[in-house]
PDB file of C-alpha atoms in Angstrom:
ATOM      1  CA  UNK A   1      -2.873 -16.544   2.442  1.00  0.00           C
ATOM      2  CA  UNK A   2      -5.816 -15.491   0.869  1.00  0.00           C
ATOM      3  CA  UNK A   3      -7.587 -16.439  -2.798  1.00  0.00           C
ATOM      4  CA  UNK A   4      -5.966 -13.691  -5.018  1.00  0.00           C
ATOM      5  CA  UNK A   5      -7.947 -13.041  -8.306  1.00  0.00           C
ATOM      6  CA  UNK A   6      -6.328 -11.945 -11.241  1.00  0.00           C
ATOM      7  CA  UNK A   7      -7.037  -8.422 -11.733  1.00  0.00           C
ATOM      8  CA  UNK A   8      -4.871  -8.583  -7.912  1.00  0.00           C
ATOM      9  CA  UNK A   9      -2.440 -11.399  -9.069  1.00  0.00           C
ATOM     10  CA  UNK A  10      -1.514  -9.525 -12.218  1.00  0.00           C
ATOM     11  CA  UNK A  11      -1.549  -5.884 -10.550  1.00  0.00           C
ATOM     12  CA  UNK A  12       0.974  -7.595  -7.719  1.00  0.00           C
ATOM     13  CA  UNK A  13       2.801  -9.096 -10.472  1.00  0.00           C
ATOM     14  CA  UNK A  14       3.196  -6.112 -12.333  1.00  0.00           C
ATOM     15  CA  UNK A  15       4.639  -4.095  -9.575  1.00  0.00           C
ATOM     16  CA  UNK A  16       7.040  -6.498  -8.214  1.00  0.00           C
ATOM     17  CA  UNK A  17       5.237  -7.287  -4.769  1.00  0.00           C
ATOM     18  CA  UNK A  18       5.632 -11.120  -3.505  1.00  0.00           C
ATOM     19  CA  UNK A  19       3.259 -13.315  -3.969  1.00  0.00           C
ATOM     20  CA  UNK A  20       4.283 -15.295  -0.948  1.00  0.00           C
ATOM     21  CA  UNK A  21       4.436 -12.195   1.428  1.00  0.00           C
ATOM     22  CA  UNK A  22       2.604 -12.309   4.969  1.00  0.00           C
ATOM     23  CA  UNK A  23       0.992  -9.673   4.192  1.00  0.00           C
ATOM     24  CA  UNK A  24      -1.050 -11.920   2.262  1.00  0.00           C
ATOM     25  CA  UNK A  25      -3.078 -12.545   5.160  1.00  0.00           C
ATOM     26  CA  UNK A  26      -4.653 -10.056   5.121  1.00  0.00           C
ATOM     27  CA  UNK A  27      -7.598  -9.167   3.383  1.00  0.00           C
ATOM     28  CA  UNK A  28      -5.896  -5.324   2.609  1.00  0.00           C
ATOM     29  CA  UNK A  29      -6.594  -4.285  -0.822  1.00  0.00           C
ATOM     30  CA  UNK A  30      -3.222  -4.430  -3.428  1.00  0.00           C
ATOM     31  CA  UNK A  31      -3.295  -1.245  -4.296  1.00  0.00           C
ATOM     32  CA  UNK A  32      -2.511  -0.463  -0.159  1.00  0.00           C
ATOM     33  CA  UNK A  33      -0.264  -3.296  -0.575  1.00  0.00           C
ATOM     34  CA  UNK A  34       1.949  -1.954  -3.510  1.00  0.00           C
ATOM     35  CA  UNK A  35       1.129   2.159  -2.545  1.00  0.00           C
ATOM     36  CA  UNK A  36       0.066   2.566  -5.888  1.00  0.00           C
ATOM     37  CA  UNK A  37      -3.633   2.674  -7.872  1.00  0.00           C
ATOM     38  CA  UNK A  38      -4.581   3.379 -11.459  1.00  0.00           C
ATOM     39  CA  UNK A  39      -6.086   5.988 -12.976  1.00  0.00           C
ATOM     40  CA  UNK A  40      -6.740   6.727 -16.133  1.00  0.00           C
ATOM     41  CA  UNK A  41      -3.574   4.404 -16.801  1.00  0.00           C
ATOM     42  CA  UNK A  42      -1.205   6.117 -14.427  1.00  0.00           C
ATOM     43  CA  UNK A  43      -0.286   4.720 -11.202  1.00  0.00           C
ATOM     44  CA  UNK A  44      -1.248   7.195  -8.829  1.00  0.00           C
ATOM     45  CA  UNK A  45       0.584   7.008  -5.243  1.00  0.00           C
ATOM     46  CA  UNK A  46      -2.019   5.463  -2.570  1.00  0.00           C
ATOM     47  CA  UNK A  47      -2.320   4.999   0.921  1.00  0.00           C
ATOM     48  CA  UNK A  48      -5.019   4.031   3.676  1.00  0.00           C
ATOM     49  CA  UNK A  49      -5.344   7.866   4.292  1.00  0.00           C
ATOM     50  CA  UNK A  50      -6.889   8.168   0.491  1.00  0.00           C
ATOM     51  CA  UNK A  51      -9.345   6.014  -1.034  1.00  0.00           C
ATOM     52  CA  UNK A  52      -8.764   3.610  -4.202  1.00  0.00           C
ATOM     53  CA  UNK A  53      -9.837   5.411  -7.297  1.00  0.00           C
ATOM     54  CA  UNK A  54     -12.329   4.344  -8.910  1.00  0.00           C
ATOM     55  CA  UNK A  55     -13.202   3.321 -12.402  1.00  0.00           C
ATOM     56  CA  UNK A  56     -16.323   5.175 -12.596  1.00  0.00           C
ATOM     57  CA  UNK A  57     -14.489   8.362 -11.483  1.00  0.00           C
ATOM     58  CA  UNK A  58     -12.231   8.473 -14.507  1.00  0.00           C
ATOM     59  CA  UNK A  59     -15.261  10.006 -16.296  1.00  0.00           C
ATOM     60  CA  UNK A  60     -15.429  13.011 -13.651  1.00  0.00           C
ATOM     61  CA  UNK A  61     -12.081  14.171 -15.734  1.00  0.00           C
ATOM     62  CA  UNK A  62     -12.950  13.958 -19.155  1.00  0.00           C
ATOM     63  CA  UNK A  63     -16.741  16.051 -18.316  1.00  0.00           C
ATOM     64  CA  UNK A  64     -14.271  18.994 -16.800  1.00  0.00           C
ATOM     65  CA  UNK A  65     -12.452  18.230 -19.814  1.00  0.00           C
ATOM     66  CA  UNK A  66     -15.560  19.232 -22.100  1.00  0.00           C
ATOM     67  CA  UNK A  67     -16.427  21.832 -19.509  1.00  0.00           C
ATOM     68  CA  UNK A  68     -13.382  23.674 -20.017  1.00  0.00           C
ATOM     69  CA  UNK A  69     -12.434  23.560 -23.877  1.00  0.00           C
ATOM     70  CA  UNK A  70     -16.735  24.242 -24.298  1.00  0.00           C
ATOM     71  CA  UNK A  71     -16.138  27.919 -22.139  1.00  0.00           C
ATOM     72  CA  UNK A  72     -12.749  29.234 -22.797  1.00  0.00           C
ATOM     73  CA  UNK A  73     -10.265  29.395 -25.422  1.00  0.00           C
ATOM     74  CA  UNK A  74      -6.449  28.099 -24.248  1.00  0.00           C
ATOM     75  CA  UNK A  75      -5.194  31.633 -23.723  1.00  0.00           C
ATOM     76  CA  UNK A  76      -7.731  31.835 -21.099  1.00  0.00           C
ATOM     77  CA  UNK A  77      -6.573  31.904 -17.422  1.00  0.00           C
ATOM     78  CA  UNK A  78      -8.870  29.585 -16.157  1.00  0.00           C
ATOM     79  CA  UNK A  79      -8.701  28.634 -11.746  1.00  0.00           C
ATOM     80  CA  UNK A  80      -9.908  25.157 -10.712  1.00  0.00           C
ATOM     81  CA  UNK A  81     -10.704  23.940  -7.590  1.00  0.00           C
ATOM     82  CA  UNK A  82     -10.342  19.951  -6.356  1.00  0.00           C
ATOM     83  CA  UNK A  83     -12.030  20.090  -3.278  1.00  0.00           C
ATOM     84  CA  UNK A  84     -11.858  16.742  -1.083  1.00  0.00           C
ATOM     85  CA  UNK A  85      -8.957  15.791  -3.343  1.00  0.00           C
ATOM     86  CA  UNK A  86      -7.309  12.766  -1.501  1.00  0.00           C
ATOM     87  CA  UNK A  87      -4.904  10.958  -3.497  1.00  0.00           C
ATOM     88  CA  UNK A  88      -5.283  13.988  -6.141  1.00  0.00           C
ATOM     89  CA  UNK A  89      -5.621  11.926  -9.390  1.00  0.00           C
ATOM     90  CA  UNK A  90      -8.542  13.721 -10.147  1.00  0.00           C
ATOM     91  CA  UNK A  91      -7.044  17.332 -10.262  1.00  0.00           C
ATOM     92  CA  UNK A  92      -3.375  15.875 -11.589  1.00  0.00           C
ATOM     93  CA  UNK A  93      -5.622  13.966 -14.626  1.00  0.00           C
ATOM     94  CA  UNK A  94      -6.927  17.177 -15.174  1.00  0.00           C
ATOM     95  CA  UNK A  95      -3.728  19.269 -15.053  1.00  0.00           C
ATOM     96  CA  UNK A  96      -1.912  16.591 -17.586  1.00  0.00           C
ATOM     97  CA  UNK A  97      -4.598  17.089 -20.200  1.00  0.00           C
ATOM     98  CA  UNK A  98      -4.654  21.067 -19.766  1.00  0.00           C
ATOM     99  CA  UNK A  99      -0.647  21.002 -20.565  1.00  0.00           C
ATOM    100  CA  UNK A 100      -1.290  18.762 -23.547  1.00  0.00           C
ATOM    101  CA  UNK A 101      -3.942  21.274 -24.657  1.00  0.00           C
ATOM    102  CA  UNK A 102      -1.580  24.228 -23.632  1.00  0.00           C
ATOM    103  CA  UNK A 103      -4.309  25.495 -21.640  1.00  0.00           C
ATOM    104  CA  UNK A 104      -3.472  28.176 -19.008  1.00  0.00           C
ATOM    105  CA  UNK A 105      -4.613  27.532 -15.865  1.00  0.00           C
ATOM    106  CA  UNK A 106      -3.695  27.161 -11.844  1.00  0.00           C
ATOM    107  CA  UNK A 107      -5.334  24.274  -9.978  1.00  0.00           C
ATOM    108  CA  UNK A 108      -6.232  24.400  -6.373  1.00  0.00           C
ATOM    109  CA  UNK A 109      -6.113  20.697  -4.429  1.00  0.00           C
ATOM    110  CA  UNK A 110      -7.700  21.068  -1.050  1.00  0.00           C
ATOM    111  CA  UNK A 111      -8.676  18.102   1.835  1.00  0.00           C
ATOM    112  CA  UNK A 112      -9.239  18.259   5.681  1.00  0.00           C
ATOM    113  CA  UNK A 113      -6.833  15.009   5.716  1.00  0.00           C
ATOM    114  CA  UNK A 114      -3.443  16.676   6.034  1.00  0.00           C
ATOM    115  CA  UNK A 115      -1.719  13.042   5.585  1.00  0.00           C
ATOM    116  CA  UNK A 116      -3.901  13.121   2.228  1.00  0.00           C
ATOM    117  CA  UNK A 117      -2.750  15.913   1.040  1.00  0.00           C
ATOM    118  CA  UNK A 118       0.499  15.184   1.607  1.00  0.00           C
ATOM    119  CA  UNK A 119      -0.135  12.127  -0.667  1.00  0.00           C
ATOM    120  CA  UNK A 120      -1.918  14.396  -3.851  1.00  0.00           C
ATOM    121  CA  UNK A 121       1.346  16.631  -3.648  1.00  0.00           C
ATOM    122  CA  UNK A 122       3.739  13.933  -3.963  1.00  0.00           C
ATOM    123  CA  UNK A 123       1.241  12.356  -7.330  1.00  0.00           C
ATOM    124  CA  UNK A 124       1.708  16.359  -8.473  1.00  0.00           C
ATOM    125  CA  UNK A 125       5.293  16.900  -8.571  1.00  0.00           C
ATOM    126  CA  UNK A 126       5.774  12.910  -9.745  1.00  0.00           C
ATOM    127  CA  UNK A 127       3.639  13.735 -12.578  1.00  0.00           C
ATOM    128  CA  UNK A 128       4.417  17.267 -13.018  1.00  0.00           C
ATOM    129  CA  UNK A 129       7.868  17.747 -11.490  1.00  0.00           C
ATOM    130  CA  UNK A 130       8.461  21.290 -13.325  1.00  0.00           C
ATOM    131  CA  UNK A 131       4.615  22.668 -13.469  1.00  0.00           C
ATOM    132  CA  UNK A 132       5.239  23.493  -9.516  1.00  0.00           C
ATOM    133  CA  UNK A 133       3.914  26.696 -10.247  1.00  0.00           C
ATOM    134  CA  UNK A 134       0.480  25.636 -11.226  1.00  0.00           C
ATOM    135  CA  UNK A 135      -0.764  24.734  -8.303  1.00  0.00           C
ATOM    136  CA  UNK A 136      -1.710  25.426  -4.895  1.00  0.00           C
ATOM    137  CA  UNK A 137      -2.649  22.891  -2.186  1.00  0.00           C
ATOM    138  CA  UNK A 138      -4.711  23.437   0.929  1.00  0.00           C
ATOM    139  CA  UNK A 139      -5.241  22.227   4.052  1.00  0.00           C
ATOM    140  CA  UNK A 140      -8.783  22.977   4.104  1.00  0.00           C
ATOM    141  CA  UNK A 141     -12.426  21.633   5.280  1.00  0.00           C
ATOM    142  CA  UNK A 142     -13.923  22.654   1.673  1.00  0.00           C
ATOM    143  CA  UNK A 143     -12.894  26.511   0.741  1.00  0.00           C
ATOM    144  CA  UNK A 144     -12.544  27.737   4.253  1.00  0.00           C
ATOM    145  CA  UNK A 145      -8.750  28.506   3.717  1.00  0.00           C
ATOM    146  CA  UNK A 146      -9.082  29.233   0.484  1.00  0.00           C
ATOM    147  CA  UNK A 147      -7.444  33.023  -0.130  1.00  0.00           C
ATOM    148  CA  UNK A 148     -10.606  35.396   0.105  1.00  0.00           C
ATOM    149  CA  UNK A 149      -9.823  37.411  -3.284  1.00  0.00           C
ATOM    150  CA  UNK A 150      -9.947  33.954  -4.880  1.00  0.00           C
ATOM    151  CA  UNK A 151     -11.820  33.642  -8.327  1.00  0.00           C
ATOM    152  CA  UNK A 152     -12.821  29.573  -9.268  1.00  0.00           C
ATOM    153  CA  UNK A 153     -14.115  29.260 -12.462  1.00  0.00           C
ATOM    154  CA  UNK A 154     -14.547  25.363 -11.892  1.00  0.00           C
ATOM    155  CA  UNK A 155     -15.447  23.224  -8.250  1.00  0.00           C
ATOM    156  CA  UNK A 156     -14.124  19.658  -9.077  1.00  0.00           C
ATOM    157  CA  UNK A 157     -15.008  17.078  -6.365  1.00  0.00           C
ATOM    158  CA  UNK A 158     -15.023  13.628  -5.359  1.00  0.00           C
ATOM    159  CA  UNK A 159     -16.057  13.730  -1.619  1.00  0.00           C
ATOM    160  CA  UNK A 160     -17.528  11.336   0.872  1.00  0.00           C
ATOM    161  CA  UNK A 161     -21.225  10.527  -0.336  1.00  0.00           C
ATOM    162  CA  UNK A 162     -21.667   7.012   0.518  1.00  0.00           C
ATOM    163  CA  UNK A 163     -25.222   6.984   3.336  1.00  0.00           C
ATOM    164  CA  UNK A 164     -23.900   6.503   6.769  1.00  0.00           C
ATOM    165  CA  UNK A 165     -25.999   3.089   7.012  1.00  0.00           C
ATOM    166  CA  UNK A 166     -24.674   1.950   4.512  1.00  0.00           C
ATOM    167  CA  UNK A 167     -20.798   2.085   5.330  1.00  0.00           C
ATOM    168  CA  UNK A 168     -22.004  -1.192   6.936  1.00  0.00           C
ATOM    169  CA  UNK A 169     -23.044  -3.079   3.848  1.00  0.00           C
ATOM    170  CA  UNK A 170     -19.964  -2.331   1.931  1.00  0.00           C
ATOM    171  CA  UNK A 171     -17.355  -4.713   1.372  1.00  0.00           C
ATOM    172  CA  UNK A 172     -14.576  -5.676   3.564  1.00  0.00           C
ATOM    173  CA  UNK A 173     -11.668  -4.407   1.883  1.00  0.00           C
ATOM    174  CA  UNK A 174     -13.610  -1.030   1.663  1.00  0.00           C
ATOM    175  CA  UNK A 175     -15.105  -0.277   4.693  1.00  0.00           C
ATOM    176  CA  UNK A 176     -12.261  -1.590   6.859  1.00  0.00           C
ATOM    177  CA  UNK A 177      -9.488  -0.103   4.965  1.00  0.00           C
ATOM    178  CA  UNK A 178     -10.541   2.653   2.950  1.00  0.00           C
ATOM    179  CA  UNK A 179     -10.812   5.933   4.917  1.00  0.00           C
ATOM    180  CA  UNK A 180     -13.802   6.650   6.492  1.00  0.00           C
ATOM    181  CA  UNK A 181     -13.353  10.333   6.261  1.00  0.00           C
ATOM    182  CA  UNK A 182     -13.334   9.671   2.960  1.00  0.00           C
ATOM    183  CA  UNK A 183     -16.055   7.247   2.830  1.00  0.00           C
ATOM    184  CA  UNK A 184     -19.288   8.938   5.105  1.00  0.00           C
ATOM    185  CA  UNK A 185     -21.563  11.063   3.835  1.00  0.00           C
ATOM    186  CA  UNK A 186     -23.793  11.436   6.273  1.00  0.00           C
ATOM    187  CA  UNK A 187     -27.688  10.592   6.951  1.00  0.00           C
ATOM    188  CA  UNK A 188     -28.723  10.771   2.860  1.00  0.00           C
ATOM    189  CA  UNK A 189     -24.559  10.896   1.682  1.00  0.00           C
ATOM    190  CA  UNK A 190     -25.223  14.350   0.793  1.00  0.00           C
ATOM    191  CA  UNK A 191     -24.109  16.256   3.940  1.00  0.00           C
ATOM    192  CA  UNK A 192     -20.470  17.803   1.790  1.00  0.00           C
ATOM    193  CA  UNK A 193     -22.263  17.739  -1.188  1.00  0.00           C
ATOM    194  CA  UNK A 194     -24.814  19.999   0.034  1.00  0.00           C
ATOM    195  CA  UNK A 195     -22.287  21.954   1.881  1.00  0.00           C
ATOM    196  CA  UNK A 196     -20.028  22.261  -1.574  1.00  0.00           C
ATOM    197  CA  UNK A 197     -23.634  23.980  -3.295  1.00  0.00           C
ATOM    198  CA  UNK A 198     -24.282  26.552  -0.265  1.00  0.00           C
ATOM    199  CA  UNK A 199     -20.535  28.164  -0.523  1.00  0.00           C
ATOM    200  CA  UNK A 200     -20.619  28.328  -4.695  1.00  0.00           C
ATOM    201  CA  UNK A 201     -22.544  31.437  -4.195  1.00  0.00           C
ATOM    202  CA  UNK A 202     -20.041  33.194  -1.880  1.00  0.00           C
ATOM    203  CA  UNK A 203     -17.152  32.276  -4.378  1.00  0.00           C
ATOM    204  CA  UNK A 204     -16.397  35.905  -6.139  1.00  0.00           C
ATOM    205  CA  UNK A 205     -16.909  34.327  -9.831  1.00  0.00           C
ATOM    206  CA  UNK A 206     -20.365  34.157  -9.597  1.00  0.00           C
ATOM    207  CA  UNK A 207     -20.121  32.334 -12.863  1.00  0.00           C
ATOM    208  CA  UNK A 208     -18.319  29.440 -11.305  1.00  0.00           C
ATOM    209  CA  UNK A 209     -19.872  25.565 -12.456  1.00  0.00           C
ATOM    210  CA  UNK A 210     -18.900  22.682 -10.423  1.00  0.00           C
ATOM    211  CA  UNK A 211     -18.636  18.733 -11.121  1.00  0.00           C
ATOM    212  CA  UNK A 212     -19.012  16.462  -8.443  1.00  0.00           C
ATOM    213  CA  UNK A 213     -19.431  12.723  -8.226  1.00  0.00           C
ATOM    214  CA  UNK A 214     -22.690  11.259  -5.535  1.00  0.00           C
ATOM    215  CA  UNK A 215     -23.995   8.198  -5.242  1.00  0.00           C
ATOM    216  CA  UNK A 216     -26.486   5.898  -7.729  1.00  0.00           C
ATOM    217  CA  UNK A 217     -29.471   6.561  -5.304  1.00  0.00           C
ATOM    218  CA  UNK A 218     -29.393  10.621  -5.408  1.00  0.00           C
ATOM    219  CA  UNK A 219     -31.813  12.364  -6.871  1.00  0.00           C
ATOM    220  CA  UNK A 220     -31.957  16.144  -8.006  1.00  0.00           C
ATOM    221  CA  UNK A 221     -35.209  16.821  -5.385  1.00  0.00           C
ATOM    222  CA  UNK A 222     -32.030  15.728  -2.856  1.00  0.00           C
ATOM    223  CA  UNK A 223     -30.244  18.231  -3.755  1.00  0.00           C
ATOM    224  CA  UNK A 224     -29.774  22.319  -2.447  1.00  0.00           C
ATOM    225  CA  UNK A 225     -30.835  24.767  -4.179  1.00  0.00           C
ATOM    226  CA  UNK A 226     -28.535  27.262  -5.375  1.00  0.00           C
ATOM    227  CA  UNK A 227     -29.659  30.120  -7.591  1.00  0.00           C
ATOM    228  CA  UNK A 228     -28.096  30.795 -10.404  1.00  0.00           C
ATOM    229  CA  UNK A 229     -26.995  27.367 -10.541  1.00  0.00           C
ATOM    230  CA  UNK A 230     -28.745  24.536 -13.039  1.00  0.00           C
ATOM    231  CA  UNK A 231     -28.420  21.341 -11.662  1.00  0.00           C
ATOM    232  CA  UNK A 232     -28.507  17.838 -13.971  1.00  0.00           C
ATOM    233  CA  UNK A 233     -27.460  14.273 -13.352  1.00  0.00           C
ATOM    234  CA  UNK A 234     -24.714  12.399 -15.656  1.00  0.00           C
ATOM    235  CA  UNK A 235     -24.808   8.481 -15.960  1.00  0.00           C
ATOM    236  CA  UNK A 236     -21.355   6.733 -15.680  1.00  0.00           C
ATOM    237  CA  UNK A 237     -20.340   4.205 -18.351  1.00  0.00           C
ATOM    238  CA  UNK A 238     -22.420   1.711 -16.275  1.00  0.00           C
ATOM    239  CA  UNK A 239     -25.655   3.645 -16.709  1.00  0.00           C
ATOM    240  CA  UNK A 240     -25.770   5.010 -13.732  1.00  0.00           C
ATOM    241  CA  UNK A 241     -26.296   8.159 -12.351  1.00  0.00           C
ATOM    242  CA  UNK A 242     -22.678   9.429 -10.765  1.00  0.00           C
ATOM    243  CA  UNK A 243     -22.614  12.947 -11.463  1.00  0.00           C
ATOM    244  CA  UNK A 244     -23.985  16.319 -10.460  1.00  0.00           C
ATOM    245  CA  UNK A 245     -23.115  18.979 -12.776  1.00  0.00           C
ATOM    246  CA  UNK A 246     -24.049  22.840 -11.730  1.00  0.00           C
ATOM    247  CA  UNK A 247     -23.467  25.156 -14.320  1.00  0.00           C
ATOM    248  CA  UNK A 248     -24.031  29.048 -14.404  1.00  0.00           C
ATOM    249  CA  UNK A 249     -27.193  30.362 -16.228  1.00  0.00           C
TER     250      UNK A 249
END
């Protein structure tokens, strides 16, 4: 049996998992063993088709809320896209907060993985069982399957952003268990991020804003330039560059 950290033991105990289970003879993350992971105080469904949510990603929801409440009144309907949604924890958490504030909105959840998208929809239905009209789930490579006439106001995303060569240096519990498709961001880690940016001007609403999680080593000079969007980096709670903000000029 492996030696559990205090967090792992506490997490398994809270979720009524047998601490003598043979499953603990492997390095499988406890979140996958239980099928749940904590995000912003909520217990989301996860499986090995989705990343395990990170603490720093919670700030992405706060940044989105700040952007929305600064730019829109509650009776203005805003259209949001959660790209590379995975478990849907970002979009679902955002939706819960917007409902509390009586903000009118519609949220698109998209992912290239059919199994991950199913987990996102399961989470939405669990936390927001009476609000299915507020969400659309799209099996999509970024924006490829979005309706042609969609006019997005805000794009949020935690895409794959780890440079390919760094994957092998990750902790075994990450590189051997979490989905590679959700980790590997290409040679410089910016393949999908720059692809998202390249598509933003093609969205009908030319005032679209975007908030994207990225690697702490990425710099503004590496980010694809997009006309009409002002890029800046925002630090996470650990003081590391973690989020790319793209605001319409």
